[in-house]
Short mmCIF file of C-alpha atoms and ligand atoms in Angstrom, two decimals:
data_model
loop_
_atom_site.label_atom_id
_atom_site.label_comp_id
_atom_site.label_asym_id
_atom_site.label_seq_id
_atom_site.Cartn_x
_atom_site.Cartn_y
_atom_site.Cartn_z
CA UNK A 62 55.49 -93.78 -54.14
CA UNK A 63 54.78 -93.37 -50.16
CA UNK A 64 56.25 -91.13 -47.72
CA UNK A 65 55.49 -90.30 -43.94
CA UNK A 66 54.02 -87.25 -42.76
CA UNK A 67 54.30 -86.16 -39.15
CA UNK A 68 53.92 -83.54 -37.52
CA UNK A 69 55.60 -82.87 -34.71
CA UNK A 70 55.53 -82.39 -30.75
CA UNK A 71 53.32 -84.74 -29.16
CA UNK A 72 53.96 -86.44 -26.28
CA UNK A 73 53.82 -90.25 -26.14
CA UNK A 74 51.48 -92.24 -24.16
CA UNK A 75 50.17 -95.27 -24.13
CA UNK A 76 50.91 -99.57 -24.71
CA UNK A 77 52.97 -101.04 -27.48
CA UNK A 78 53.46 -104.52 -28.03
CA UNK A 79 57.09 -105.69 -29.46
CA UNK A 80 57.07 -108.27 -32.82
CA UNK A 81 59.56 -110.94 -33.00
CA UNK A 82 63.38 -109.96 -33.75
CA UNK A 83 63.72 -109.91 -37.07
CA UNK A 84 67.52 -110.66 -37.12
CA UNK A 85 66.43 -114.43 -35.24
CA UNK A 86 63.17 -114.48 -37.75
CA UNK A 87 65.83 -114.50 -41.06
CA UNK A 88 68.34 -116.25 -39.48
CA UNK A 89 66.13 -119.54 -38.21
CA UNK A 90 63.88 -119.09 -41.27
CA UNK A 91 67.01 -119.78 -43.20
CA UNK A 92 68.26 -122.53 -41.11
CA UNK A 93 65.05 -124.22 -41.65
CA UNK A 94 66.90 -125.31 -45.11
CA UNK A 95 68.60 -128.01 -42.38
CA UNK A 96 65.85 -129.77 -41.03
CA UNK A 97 64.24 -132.31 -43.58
CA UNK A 98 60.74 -131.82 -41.58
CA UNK A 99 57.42 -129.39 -40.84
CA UNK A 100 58.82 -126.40 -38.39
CA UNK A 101 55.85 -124.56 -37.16
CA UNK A 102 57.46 -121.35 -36.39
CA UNK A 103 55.86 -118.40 -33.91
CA UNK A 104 56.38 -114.99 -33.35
CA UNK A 105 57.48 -114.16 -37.26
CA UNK A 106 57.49 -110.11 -37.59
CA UNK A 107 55.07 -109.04 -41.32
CA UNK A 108 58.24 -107.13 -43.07
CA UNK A 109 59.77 -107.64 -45.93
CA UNK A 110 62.64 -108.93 -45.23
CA UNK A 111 60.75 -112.00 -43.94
CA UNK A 112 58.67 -112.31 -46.78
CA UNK A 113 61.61 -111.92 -49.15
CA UNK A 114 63.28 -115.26 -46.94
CA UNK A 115 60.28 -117.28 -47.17
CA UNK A 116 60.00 -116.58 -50.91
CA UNK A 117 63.85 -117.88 -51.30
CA UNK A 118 62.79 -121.24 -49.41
CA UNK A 119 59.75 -121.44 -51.98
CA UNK A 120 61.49 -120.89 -55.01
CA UNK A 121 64.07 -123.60 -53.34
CA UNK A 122 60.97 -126.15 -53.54
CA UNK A 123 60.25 -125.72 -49.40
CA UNK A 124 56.76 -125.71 -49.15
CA UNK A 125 55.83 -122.82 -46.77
CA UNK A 126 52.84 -122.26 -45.09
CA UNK A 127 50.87 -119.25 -43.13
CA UNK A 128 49.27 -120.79 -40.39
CA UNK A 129 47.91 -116.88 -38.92
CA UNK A 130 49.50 -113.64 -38.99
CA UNK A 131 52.87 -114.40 -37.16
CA UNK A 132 52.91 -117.98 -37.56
CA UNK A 133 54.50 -120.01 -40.48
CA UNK A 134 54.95 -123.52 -41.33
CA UNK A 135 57.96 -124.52 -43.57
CA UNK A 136 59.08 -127.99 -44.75
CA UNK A 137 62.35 -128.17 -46.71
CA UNK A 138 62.19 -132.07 -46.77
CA UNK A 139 61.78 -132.38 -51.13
CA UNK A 140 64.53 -129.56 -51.77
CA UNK A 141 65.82 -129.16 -55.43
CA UNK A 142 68.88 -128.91 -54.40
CA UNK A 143 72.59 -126.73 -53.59
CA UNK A 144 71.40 -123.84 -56.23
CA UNK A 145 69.85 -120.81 -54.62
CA UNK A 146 71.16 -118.52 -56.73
CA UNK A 147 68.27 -115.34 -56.71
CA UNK A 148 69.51 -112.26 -57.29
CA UNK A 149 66.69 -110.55 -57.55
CA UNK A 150 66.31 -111.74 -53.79
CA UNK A 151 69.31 -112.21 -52.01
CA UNK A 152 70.24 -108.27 -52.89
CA UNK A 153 67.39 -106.93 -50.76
CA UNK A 154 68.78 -108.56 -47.30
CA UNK A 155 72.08 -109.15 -45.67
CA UNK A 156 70.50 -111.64 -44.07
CA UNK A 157 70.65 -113.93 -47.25
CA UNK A 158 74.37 -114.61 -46.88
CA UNK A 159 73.15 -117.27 -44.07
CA UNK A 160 71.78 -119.14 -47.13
CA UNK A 161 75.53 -119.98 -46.93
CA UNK A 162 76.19 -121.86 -43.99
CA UNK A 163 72.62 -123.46 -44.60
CA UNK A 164 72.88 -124.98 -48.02
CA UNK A 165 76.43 -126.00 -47.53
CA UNK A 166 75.62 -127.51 -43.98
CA UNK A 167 72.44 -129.66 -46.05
CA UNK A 168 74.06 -130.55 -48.92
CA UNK A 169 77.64 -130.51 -48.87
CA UNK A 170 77.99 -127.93 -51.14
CA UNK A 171 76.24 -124.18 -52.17
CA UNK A 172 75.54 -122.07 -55.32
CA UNK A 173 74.38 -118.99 -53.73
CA UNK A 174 73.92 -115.46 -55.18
CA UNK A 175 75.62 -112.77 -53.21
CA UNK A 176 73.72 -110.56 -50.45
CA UNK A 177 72.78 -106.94 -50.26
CA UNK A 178 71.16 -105.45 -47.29
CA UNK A 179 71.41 -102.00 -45.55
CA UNK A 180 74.69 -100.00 -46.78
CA UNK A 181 76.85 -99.24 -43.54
CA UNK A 182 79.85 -99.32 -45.74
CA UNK A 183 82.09 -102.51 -46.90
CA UNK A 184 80.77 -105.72 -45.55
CA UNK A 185 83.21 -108.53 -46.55
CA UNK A 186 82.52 -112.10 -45.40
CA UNK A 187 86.26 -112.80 -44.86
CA UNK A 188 85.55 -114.66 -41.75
CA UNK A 189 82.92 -116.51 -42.97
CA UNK A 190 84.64 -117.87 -46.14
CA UNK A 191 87.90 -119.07 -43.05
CA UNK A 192 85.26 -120.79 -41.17
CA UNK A 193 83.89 -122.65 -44.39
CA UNK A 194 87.49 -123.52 -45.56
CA UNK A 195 88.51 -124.94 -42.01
CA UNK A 196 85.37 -127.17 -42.18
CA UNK A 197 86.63 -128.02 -45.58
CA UNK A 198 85.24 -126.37 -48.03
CA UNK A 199 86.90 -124.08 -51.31
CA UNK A 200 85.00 -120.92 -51.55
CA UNK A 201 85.26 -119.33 -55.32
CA UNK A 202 83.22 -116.46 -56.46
CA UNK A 203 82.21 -116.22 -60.20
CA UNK A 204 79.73 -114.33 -61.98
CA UNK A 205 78.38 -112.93 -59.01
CA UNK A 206 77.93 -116.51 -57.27
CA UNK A 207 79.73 -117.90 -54.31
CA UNK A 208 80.50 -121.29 -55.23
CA UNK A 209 81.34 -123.59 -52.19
CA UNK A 210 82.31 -127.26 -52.70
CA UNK A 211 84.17 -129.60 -50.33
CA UNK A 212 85.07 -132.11 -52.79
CA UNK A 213 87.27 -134.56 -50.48
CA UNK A 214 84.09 -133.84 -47.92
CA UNK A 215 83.58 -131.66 -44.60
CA UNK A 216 85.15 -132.13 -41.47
CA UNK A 217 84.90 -130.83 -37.85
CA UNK A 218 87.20 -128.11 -37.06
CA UNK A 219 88.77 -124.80 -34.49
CA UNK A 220 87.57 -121.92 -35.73
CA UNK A 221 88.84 -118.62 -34.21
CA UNK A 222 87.28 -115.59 -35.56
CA UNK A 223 90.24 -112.77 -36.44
CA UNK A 224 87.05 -110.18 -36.02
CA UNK A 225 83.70 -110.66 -34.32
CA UNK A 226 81.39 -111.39 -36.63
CA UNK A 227 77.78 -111.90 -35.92
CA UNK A 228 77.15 -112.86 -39.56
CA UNK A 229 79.86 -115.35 -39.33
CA UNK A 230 78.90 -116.66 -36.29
CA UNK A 231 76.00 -117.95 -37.57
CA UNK A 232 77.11 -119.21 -40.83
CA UNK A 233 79.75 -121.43 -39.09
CA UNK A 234 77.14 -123.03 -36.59
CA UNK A 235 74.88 -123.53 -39.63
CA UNK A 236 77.32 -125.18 -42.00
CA UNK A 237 78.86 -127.46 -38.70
CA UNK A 238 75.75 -128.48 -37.00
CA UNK A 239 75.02 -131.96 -39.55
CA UNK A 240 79.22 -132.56 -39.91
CA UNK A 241 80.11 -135.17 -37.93
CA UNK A 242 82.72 -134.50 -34.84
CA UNK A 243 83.09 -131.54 -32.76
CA UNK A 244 83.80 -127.75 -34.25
CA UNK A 245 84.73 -125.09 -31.99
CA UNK A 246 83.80 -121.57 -32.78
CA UNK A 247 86.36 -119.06 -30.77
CA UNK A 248 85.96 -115.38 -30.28
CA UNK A 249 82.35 -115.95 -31.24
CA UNK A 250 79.48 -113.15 -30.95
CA UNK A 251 77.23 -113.29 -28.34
CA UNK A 252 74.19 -111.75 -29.48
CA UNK A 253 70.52 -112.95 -28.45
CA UNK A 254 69.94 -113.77 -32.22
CA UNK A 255 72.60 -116.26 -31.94
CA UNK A 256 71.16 -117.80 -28.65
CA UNK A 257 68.10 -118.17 -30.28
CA UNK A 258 69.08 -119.78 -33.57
CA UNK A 259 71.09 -122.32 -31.35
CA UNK A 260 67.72 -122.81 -29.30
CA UNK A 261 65.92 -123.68 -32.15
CA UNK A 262 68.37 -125.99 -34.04
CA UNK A 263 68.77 -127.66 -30.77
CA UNK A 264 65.17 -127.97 -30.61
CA UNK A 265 65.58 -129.91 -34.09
CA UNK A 266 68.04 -131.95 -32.99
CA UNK A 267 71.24 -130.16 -32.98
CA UNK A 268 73.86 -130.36 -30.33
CA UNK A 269 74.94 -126.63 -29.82
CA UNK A 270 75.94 -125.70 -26.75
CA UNK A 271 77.89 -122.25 -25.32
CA UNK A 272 75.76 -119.69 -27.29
CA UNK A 273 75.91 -116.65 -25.60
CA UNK A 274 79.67 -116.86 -24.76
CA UNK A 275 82.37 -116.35 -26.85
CA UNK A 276 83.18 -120.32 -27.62
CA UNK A 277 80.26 -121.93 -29.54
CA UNK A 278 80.66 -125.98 -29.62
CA UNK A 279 78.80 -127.52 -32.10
CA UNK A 280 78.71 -131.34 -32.24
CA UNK A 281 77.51 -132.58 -35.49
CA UNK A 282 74.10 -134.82 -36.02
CA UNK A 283 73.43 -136.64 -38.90
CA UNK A 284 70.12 -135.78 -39.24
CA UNK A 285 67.55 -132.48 -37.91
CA UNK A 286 63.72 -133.27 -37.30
CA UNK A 287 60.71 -131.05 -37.32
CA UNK A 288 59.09 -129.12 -34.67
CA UNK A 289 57.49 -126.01 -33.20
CA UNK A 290 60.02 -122.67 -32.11
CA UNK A 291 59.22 -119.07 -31.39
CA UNK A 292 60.86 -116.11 -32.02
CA UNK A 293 62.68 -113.89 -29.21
CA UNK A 294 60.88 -110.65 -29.39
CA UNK A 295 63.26 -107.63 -31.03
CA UNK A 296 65.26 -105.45 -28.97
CA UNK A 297 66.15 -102.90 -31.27
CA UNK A 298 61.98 -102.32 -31.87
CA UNK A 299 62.04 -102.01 -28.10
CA UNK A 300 64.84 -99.89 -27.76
CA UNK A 301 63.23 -97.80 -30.65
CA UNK A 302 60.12 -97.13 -28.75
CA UNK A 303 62.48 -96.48 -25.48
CA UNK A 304 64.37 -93.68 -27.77
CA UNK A 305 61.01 -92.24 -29.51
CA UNK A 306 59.32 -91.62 -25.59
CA UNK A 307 62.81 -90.43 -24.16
CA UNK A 308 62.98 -87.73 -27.60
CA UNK A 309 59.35 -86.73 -27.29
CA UNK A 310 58.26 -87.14 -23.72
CA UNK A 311 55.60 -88.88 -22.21
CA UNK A 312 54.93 -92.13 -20.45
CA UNK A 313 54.66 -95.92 -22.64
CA UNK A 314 54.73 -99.38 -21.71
CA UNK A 315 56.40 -101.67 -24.09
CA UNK A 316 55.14 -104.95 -23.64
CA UNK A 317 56.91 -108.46 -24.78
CA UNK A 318 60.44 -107.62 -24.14
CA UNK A 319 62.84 -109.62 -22.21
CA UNK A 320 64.63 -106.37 -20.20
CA UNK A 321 67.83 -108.42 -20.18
CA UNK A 322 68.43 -108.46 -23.55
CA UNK A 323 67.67 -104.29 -22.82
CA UNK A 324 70.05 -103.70 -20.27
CA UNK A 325 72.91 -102.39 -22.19
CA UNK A 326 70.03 -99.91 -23.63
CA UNK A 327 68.43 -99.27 -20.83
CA UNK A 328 71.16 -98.24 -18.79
CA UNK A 329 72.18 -95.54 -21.45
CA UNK A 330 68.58 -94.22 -21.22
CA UNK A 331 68.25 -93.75 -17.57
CA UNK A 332 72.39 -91.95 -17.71
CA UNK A 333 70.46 -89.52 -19.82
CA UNK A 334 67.19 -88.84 -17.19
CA UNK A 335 64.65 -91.48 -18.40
CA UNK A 336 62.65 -93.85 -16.15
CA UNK A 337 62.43 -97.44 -17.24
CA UNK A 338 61.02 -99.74 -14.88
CA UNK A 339 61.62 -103.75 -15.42
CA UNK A 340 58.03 -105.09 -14.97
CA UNK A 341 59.69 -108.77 -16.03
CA UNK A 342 58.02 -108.86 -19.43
CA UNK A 343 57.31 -105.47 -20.26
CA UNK A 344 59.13 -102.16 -19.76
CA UNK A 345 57.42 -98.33 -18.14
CA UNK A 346 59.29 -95.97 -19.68
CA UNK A 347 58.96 -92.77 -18.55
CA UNK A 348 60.46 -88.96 -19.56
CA UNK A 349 59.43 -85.94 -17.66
CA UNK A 350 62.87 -83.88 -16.99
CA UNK A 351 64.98 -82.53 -19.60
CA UNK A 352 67.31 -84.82 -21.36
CA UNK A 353 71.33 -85.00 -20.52
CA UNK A 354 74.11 -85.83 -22.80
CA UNK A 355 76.10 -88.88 -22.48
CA UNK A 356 78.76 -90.18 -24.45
CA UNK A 357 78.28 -93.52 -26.25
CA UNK A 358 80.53 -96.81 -27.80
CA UNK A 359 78.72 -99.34 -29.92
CA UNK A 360 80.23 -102.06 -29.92
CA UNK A 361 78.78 -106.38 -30.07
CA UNK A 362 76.89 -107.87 -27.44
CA UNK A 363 76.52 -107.29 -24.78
CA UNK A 364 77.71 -103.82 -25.41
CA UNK A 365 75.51 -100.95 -26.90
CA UNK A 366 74.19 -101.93 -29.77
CA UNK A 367 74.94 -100.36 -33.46
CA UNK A 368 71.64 -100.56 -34.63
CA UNK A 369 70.65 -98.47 -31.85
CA UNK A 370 73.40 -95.44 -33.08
CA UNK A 371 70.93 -93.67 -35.17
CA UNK A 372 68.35 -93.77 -32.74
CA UNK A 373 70.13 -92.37 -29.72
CA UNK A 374 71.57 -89.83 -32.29
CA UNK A 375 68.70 -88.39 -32.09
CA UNK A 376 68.35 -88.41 -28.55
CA UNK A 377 71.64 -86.86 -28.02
CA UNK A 378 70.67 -83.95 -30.79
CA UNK A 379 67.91 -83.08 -27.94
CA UNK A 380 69.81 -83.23 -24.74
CA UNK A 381 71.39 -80.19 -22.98
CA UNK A 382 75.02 -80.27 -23.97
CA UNK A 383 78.04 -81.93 -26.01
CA UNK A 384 77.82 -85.73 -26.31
CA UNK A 385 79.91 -88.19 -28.25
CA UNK A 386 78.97 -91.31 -30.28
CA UNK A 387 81.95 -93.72 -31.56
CA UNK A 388 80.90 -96.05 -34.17
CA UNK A 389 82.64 -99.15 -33.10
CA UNK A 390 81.12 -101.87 -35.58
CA UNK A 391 80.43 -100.31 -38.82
CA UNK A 392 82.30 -98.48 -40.77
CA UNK A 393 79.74 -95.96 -42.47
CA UNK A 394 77.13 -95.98 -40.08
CA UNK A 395 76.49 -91.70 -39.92
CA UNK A 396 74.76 -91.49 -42.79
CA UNK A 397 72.01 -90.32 -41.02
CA UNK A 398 73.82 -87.33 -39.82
CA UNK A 399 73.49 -85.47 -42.97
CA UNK A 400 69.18 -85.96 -43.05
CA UNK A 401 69.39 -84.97 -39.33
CA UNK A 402 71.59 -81.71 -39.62
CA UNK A 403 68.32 -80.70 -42.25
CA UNK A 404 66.57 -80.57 -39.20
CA UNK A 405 68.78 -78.46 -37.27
CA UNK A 406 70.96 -80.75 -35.60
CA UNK A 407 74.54 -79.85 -34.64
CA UNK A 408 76.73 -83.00 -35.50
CA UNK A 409 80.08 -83.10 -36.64
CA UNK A 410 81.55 -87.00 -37.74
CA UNK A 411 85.41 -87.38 -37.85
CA UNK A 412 85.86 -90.96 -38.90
CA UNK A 413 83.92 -93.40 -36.31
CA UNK A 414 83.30 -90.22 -33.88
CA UNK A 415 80.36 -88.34 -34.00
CA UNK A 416 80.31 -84.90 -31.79
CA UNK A 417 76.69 -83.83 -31.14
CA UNK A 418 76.05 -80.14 -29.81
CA UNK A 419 72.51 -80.55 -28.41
CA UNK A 420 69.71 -78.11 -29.70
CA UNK A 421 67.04 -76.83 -28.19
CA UNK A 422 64.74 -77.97 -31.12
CA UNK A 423 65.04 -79.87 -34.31
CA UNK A 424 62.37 -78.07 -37.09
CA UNK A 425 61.15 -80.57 -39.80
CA UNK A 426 61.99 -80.86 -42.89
CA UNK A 427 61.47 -83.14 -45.85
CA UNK A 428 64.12 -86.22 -45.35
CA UNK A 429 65.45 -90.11 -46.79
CA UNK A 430 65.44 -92.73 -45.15
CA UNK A 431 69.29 -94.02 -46.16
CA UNK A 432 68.62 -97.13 -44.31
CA UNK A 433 66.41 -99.30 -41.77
CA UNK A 434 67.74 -97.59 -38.86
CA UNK A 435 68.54 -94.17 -40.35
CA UNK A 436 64.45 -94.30 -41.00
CA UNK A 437 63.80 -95.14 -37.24
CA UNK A 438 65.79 -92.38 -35.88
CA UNK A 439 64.16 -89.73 -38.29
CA UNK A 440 60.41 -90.94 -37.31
CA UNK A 441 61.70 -90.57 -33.89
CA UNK A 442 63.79 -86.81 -34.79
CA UNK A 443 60.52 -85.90 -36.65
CA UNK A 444 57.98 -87.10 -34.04
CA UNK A 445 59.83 -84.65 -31.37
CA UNK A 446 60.64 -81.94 -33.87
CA UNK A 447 58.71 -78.47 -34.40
CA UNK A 448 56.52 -78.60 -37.52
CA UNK A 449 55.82 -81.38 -40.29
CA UNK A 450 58.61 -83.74 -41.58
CA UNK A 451 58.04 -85.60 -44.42
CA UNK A 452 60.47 -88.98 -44.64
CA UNK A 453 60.74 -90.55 -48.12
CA UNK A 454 62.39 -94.03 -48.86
CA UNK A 455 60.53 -95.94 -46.16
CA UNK A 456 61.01 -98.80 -47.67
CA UNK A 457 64.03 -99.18 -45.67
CA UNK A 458 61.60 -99.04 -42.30
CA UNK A 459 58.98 -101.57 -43.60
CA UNK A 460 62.21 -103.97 -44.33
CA UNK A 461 62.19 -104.37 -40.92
CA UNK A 462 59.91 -102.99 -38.42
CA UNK A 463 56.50 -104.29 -38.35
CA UNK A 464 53.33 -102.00 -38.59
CA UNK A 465 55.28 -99.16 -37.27
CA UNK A 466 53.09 -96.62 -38.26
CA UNK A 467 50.17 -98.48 -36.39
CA UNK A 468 52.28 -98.76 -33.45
CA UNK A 469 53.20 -95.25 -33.20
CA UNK A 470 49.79 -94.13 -34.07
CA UNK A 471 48.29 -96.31 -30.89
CA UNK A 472 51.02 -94.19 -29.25
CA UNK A 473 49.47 -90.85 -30.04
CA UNK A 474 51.64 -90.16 -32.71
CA UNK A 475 49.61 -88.96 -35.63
CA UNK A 476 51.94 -90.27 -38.39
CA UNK A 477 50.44 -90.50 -42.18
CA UNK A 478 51.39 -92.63 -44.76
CA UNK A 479 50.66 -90.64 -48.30
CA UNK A 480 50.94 -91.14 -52.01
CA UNK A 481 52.58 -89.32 -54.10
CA UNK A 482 54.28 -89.00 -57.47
CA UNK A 483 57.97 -88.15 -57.77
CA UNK A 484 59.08 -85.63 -60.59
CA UNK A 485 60.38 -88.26 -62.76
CA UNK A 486 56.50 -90.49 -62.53
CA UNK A 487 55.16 -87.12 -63.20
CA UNK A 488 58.03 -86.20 -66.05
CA UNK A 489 56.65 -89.51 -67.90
CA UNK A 490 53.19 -89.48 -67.11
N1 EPU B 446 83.16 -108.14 -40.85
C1 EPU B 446 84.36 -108.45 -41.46
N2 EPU B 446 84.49 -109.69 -42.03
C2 EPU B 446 83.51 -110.61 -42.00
C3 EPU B 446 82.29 -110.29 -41.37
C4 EPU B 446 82.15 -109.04 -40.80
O1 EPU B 446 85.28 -107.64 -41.52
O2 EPU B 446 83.70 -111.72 -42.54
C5 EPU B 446 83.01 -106.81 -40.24
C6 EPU B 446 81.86 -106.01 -40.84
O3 EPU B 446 82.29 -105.31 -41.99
C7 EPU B 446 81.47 -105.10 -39.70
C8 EPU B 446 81.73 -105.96 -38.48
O4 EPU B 446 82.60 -107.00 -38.90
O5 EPU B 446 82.31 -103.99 -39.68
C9 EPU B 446 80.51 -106.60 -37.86
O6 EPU B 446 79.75 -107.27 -38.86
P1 EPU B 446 78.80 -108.48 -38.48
O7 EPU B 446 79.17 -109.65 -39.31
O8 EPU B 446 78.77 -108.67 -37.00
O9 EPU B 446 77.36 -107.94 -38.91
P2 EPU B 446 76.31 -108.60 -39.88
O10 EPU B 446 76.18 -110.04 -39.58
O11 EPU B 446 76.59 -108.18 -41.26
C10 EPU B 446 74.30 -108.30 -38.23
C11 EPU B 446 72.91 -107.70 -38.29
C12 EPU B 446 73.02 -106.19 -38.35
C13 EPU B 446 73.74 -105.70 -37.11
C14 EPU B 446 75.12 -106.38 -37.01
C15 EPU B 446 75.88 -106.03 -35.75
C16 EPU B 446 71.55 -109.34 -39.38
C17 EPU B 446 70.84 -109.77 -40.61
N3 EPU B 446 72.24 -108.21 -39.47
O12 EPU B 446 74.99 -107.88 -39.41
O13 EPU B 446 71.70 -105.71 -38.34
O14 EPU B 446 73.93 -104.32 -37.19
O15 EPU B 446 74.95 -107.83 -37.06
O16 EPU B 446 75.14 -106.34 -34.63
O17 EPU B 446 71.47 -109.99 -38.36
C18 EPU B 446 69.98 -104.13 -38.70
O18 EPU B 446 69.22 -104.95 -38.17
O19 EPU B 446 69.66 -102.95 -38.97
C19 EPU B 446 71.35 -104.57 -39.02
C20 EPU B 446 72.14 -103.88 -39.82
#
């Protein structure tokens, strides 16, 4: 097994360049299951979650190429067919559940294993199993398969969403965009992921217009062709690396960003004494003061971001007085409290409220990981913390952040990644 090692208490200076977002990566990957043609896609992160997408598509019969590091190639033309039932695979992402929308939308019906992912409490896919039935289809679940047919065929549709969904958002688009007619997504997330899955159908083809408002119209083509996309680059990595300088210090410049896709972020960080400075593609962000509480509401696009909770947790664990974070997305989304209060943080959760107490230090500590983002904000906790924290369960980082360590490290971060056996390898060695 592997675990991180930092010590603690250096400052942060230095370049880091942001990989693609890996929420777009899985989502378009998937979507590639439309397009009966060679997609030459750029700007792919190297995590796991990616590589457990493209092995779906293989096993699928896509043939799926790596043309360099961040570059793929994927054909889906010779398919086997409606079964992608893997659930060895589809467990280890959410992600998978677009496998959905995406077989249904190619071949008019989907065998599909059910999806896994990080555990932020119940995820249901209520809202995506309305938007498949109003196109149509009858959803049934048996044996741990979601089988959707549309035996009397699909048709366009109104979908309005009872509860914003980015998940659903994106199944819906995927399972409309070859039915012929017009479908009408209302009360539809906004999220850059979204824009850029609607870029890239369109780019095949599609006809997809009003991503990035709340009513997505999706006119149906009979057919989507090859062709050559890349990725948005990932705001959450960026935000990340915004939190990490603002909880350590220091001075960094975070390059392939797109600071509107940061504002909601940004605009938090400088409320709590950080410089960022919008250099168009890249970011300065600078802290030299002390930091200052704020009070924080995730919520979807363009809001603040929940997969930036854990992360600014952190930060508010380190600023000079009482700050409040409401969990307005997930329902079990503090589970990184508990790893953080083993560092000396001061957090009490009621429900969706957190009520952080800052500290003058956090003290390391051996810590999990509980999930992707949970890891994030304990490299960050541990990178500004007195003395060594070890993380274990880092799995959950390497599902989605690419070369982290690396990145940090170029940073001035001294993180190590060591082996070790756990009591029970050691109890049966
Ligand atoms: N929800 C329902 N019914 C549904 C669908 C969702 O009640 O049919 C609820 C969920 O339980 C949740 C809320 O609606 O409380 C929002 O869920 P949403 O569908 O928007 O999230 P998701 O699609 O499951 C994606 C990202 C998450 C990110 C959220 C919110 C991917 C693969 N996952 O999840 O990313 O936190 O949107 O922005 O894109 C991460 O990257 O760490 C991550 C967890």
């Amino acid at each position: 097994m592997r675990k991180y090692v930092i010590k603690g208490g250096n400052e942060l200076h230095g370049e880091v360049t942001v990989s693609g977002f890996k929420n777009a990566a899985l989502a378009i990957i998937t979507s590639t299951i439309l397009v009966e043609g060679s997609c030459i896609i750029s700007n792919i992160p190297k995590i796991s979650d990616v590589t457990v997408h493209l092995e779906i598509l293989k096993r699928m019969g896509a043939s799926v190429k790596l043309l360099d590091d961040t570059t793929v190639e994927i054909n889906c033309a010779h398919l086997r067919g409606s079964r992608a039932a893997f659930d060895d695979l589809t467990r280890k992402t959410r992600a998978s559940t677009y496998l959905m929308g995406a077989v249904l939308g190619r071949f008019g019906s989907a065998h599909v294993s059910m999806s896994g992912g990080c555990n932020l409490g119940s995820r249901p896919i209520d809202q995506h199993i309305k938007g498949f039935e109003s196109l149509g289809a009858k959803v049934e679940i048996r044996n741990g398969i979601i089988h959707i047919t549309a035996p009397d065929g699909m048709h366009p549709a109104r979908i309005y969403f009872d509860q914003r969904t980015v998940g659903g958002t994106i199944n819906v688009i995927l399972a409309a965009v070859r039915v012929p007619g017009l479908t009408i997504i209302e009360n539809a997330n906004k999220e850059p992921h979204i824009v850029d899955l609607a870029n890239f159908l369109n780019a095949m083809g599609a006809e997809i217009s009003g991503a990035g408002t709340d009513v997505i119209k999706v006119r149906g083509v009979h057919k989507l062709h090859g062709g050559m996309y890349s990725i948005i680059p990932d705001q959450i990595e960026a935000g990340t690396f915004m939190a990490a300088v603002a909880a350590t210090g220091g001075e960094i410049v975070i390059r392939n960003v797109i600071p509107k896709h940061l504002e909601c972020i940004s605009t938090k960080m400088i409320e709590m004494g950080i410089e960022v400075v919008d250099l168009d593609d890249a970011l300065l962000v600078r802290r030299t003061g002390e930091l200052r509480r704020t009070n924080v509401k995730t919520m979807p696009y363009p809001g603040y971001p929940t997969d930036m909770n854990p992360q600014t947790g952190v930060l508010m664990c380190l600023a000079r007085g009482t700050s409040i974070m409401t969990e307005g997305v997930f329902q079990d989304r503090f589970r990184y409290v508990d790893e953080l209060r083993r560092m000396g943080a001061h957090i009490q959760v009621d429900g969706q409220i957190a009520i952080v107490e800052g500290v003058h230090n956090l003290s390391g500590a051996p810590v999990q990981c509980c999930d992707l983002r949970c890891g994030a904000a304990l490299i960050i906790a541990a990178l500004a913390a007195q003395g060594v924290t070890e993380i274990g369960n880092i799995e959950h980082v390497e599902r989605g952040y690419d070369n982290m360590v690396a990145k940090f490290n170029s940073l001035g971060a001294g993180i190590e990644i060591v082996e070790f056996q756990d009591e029970e390898e050691l109890a049966n060695a």
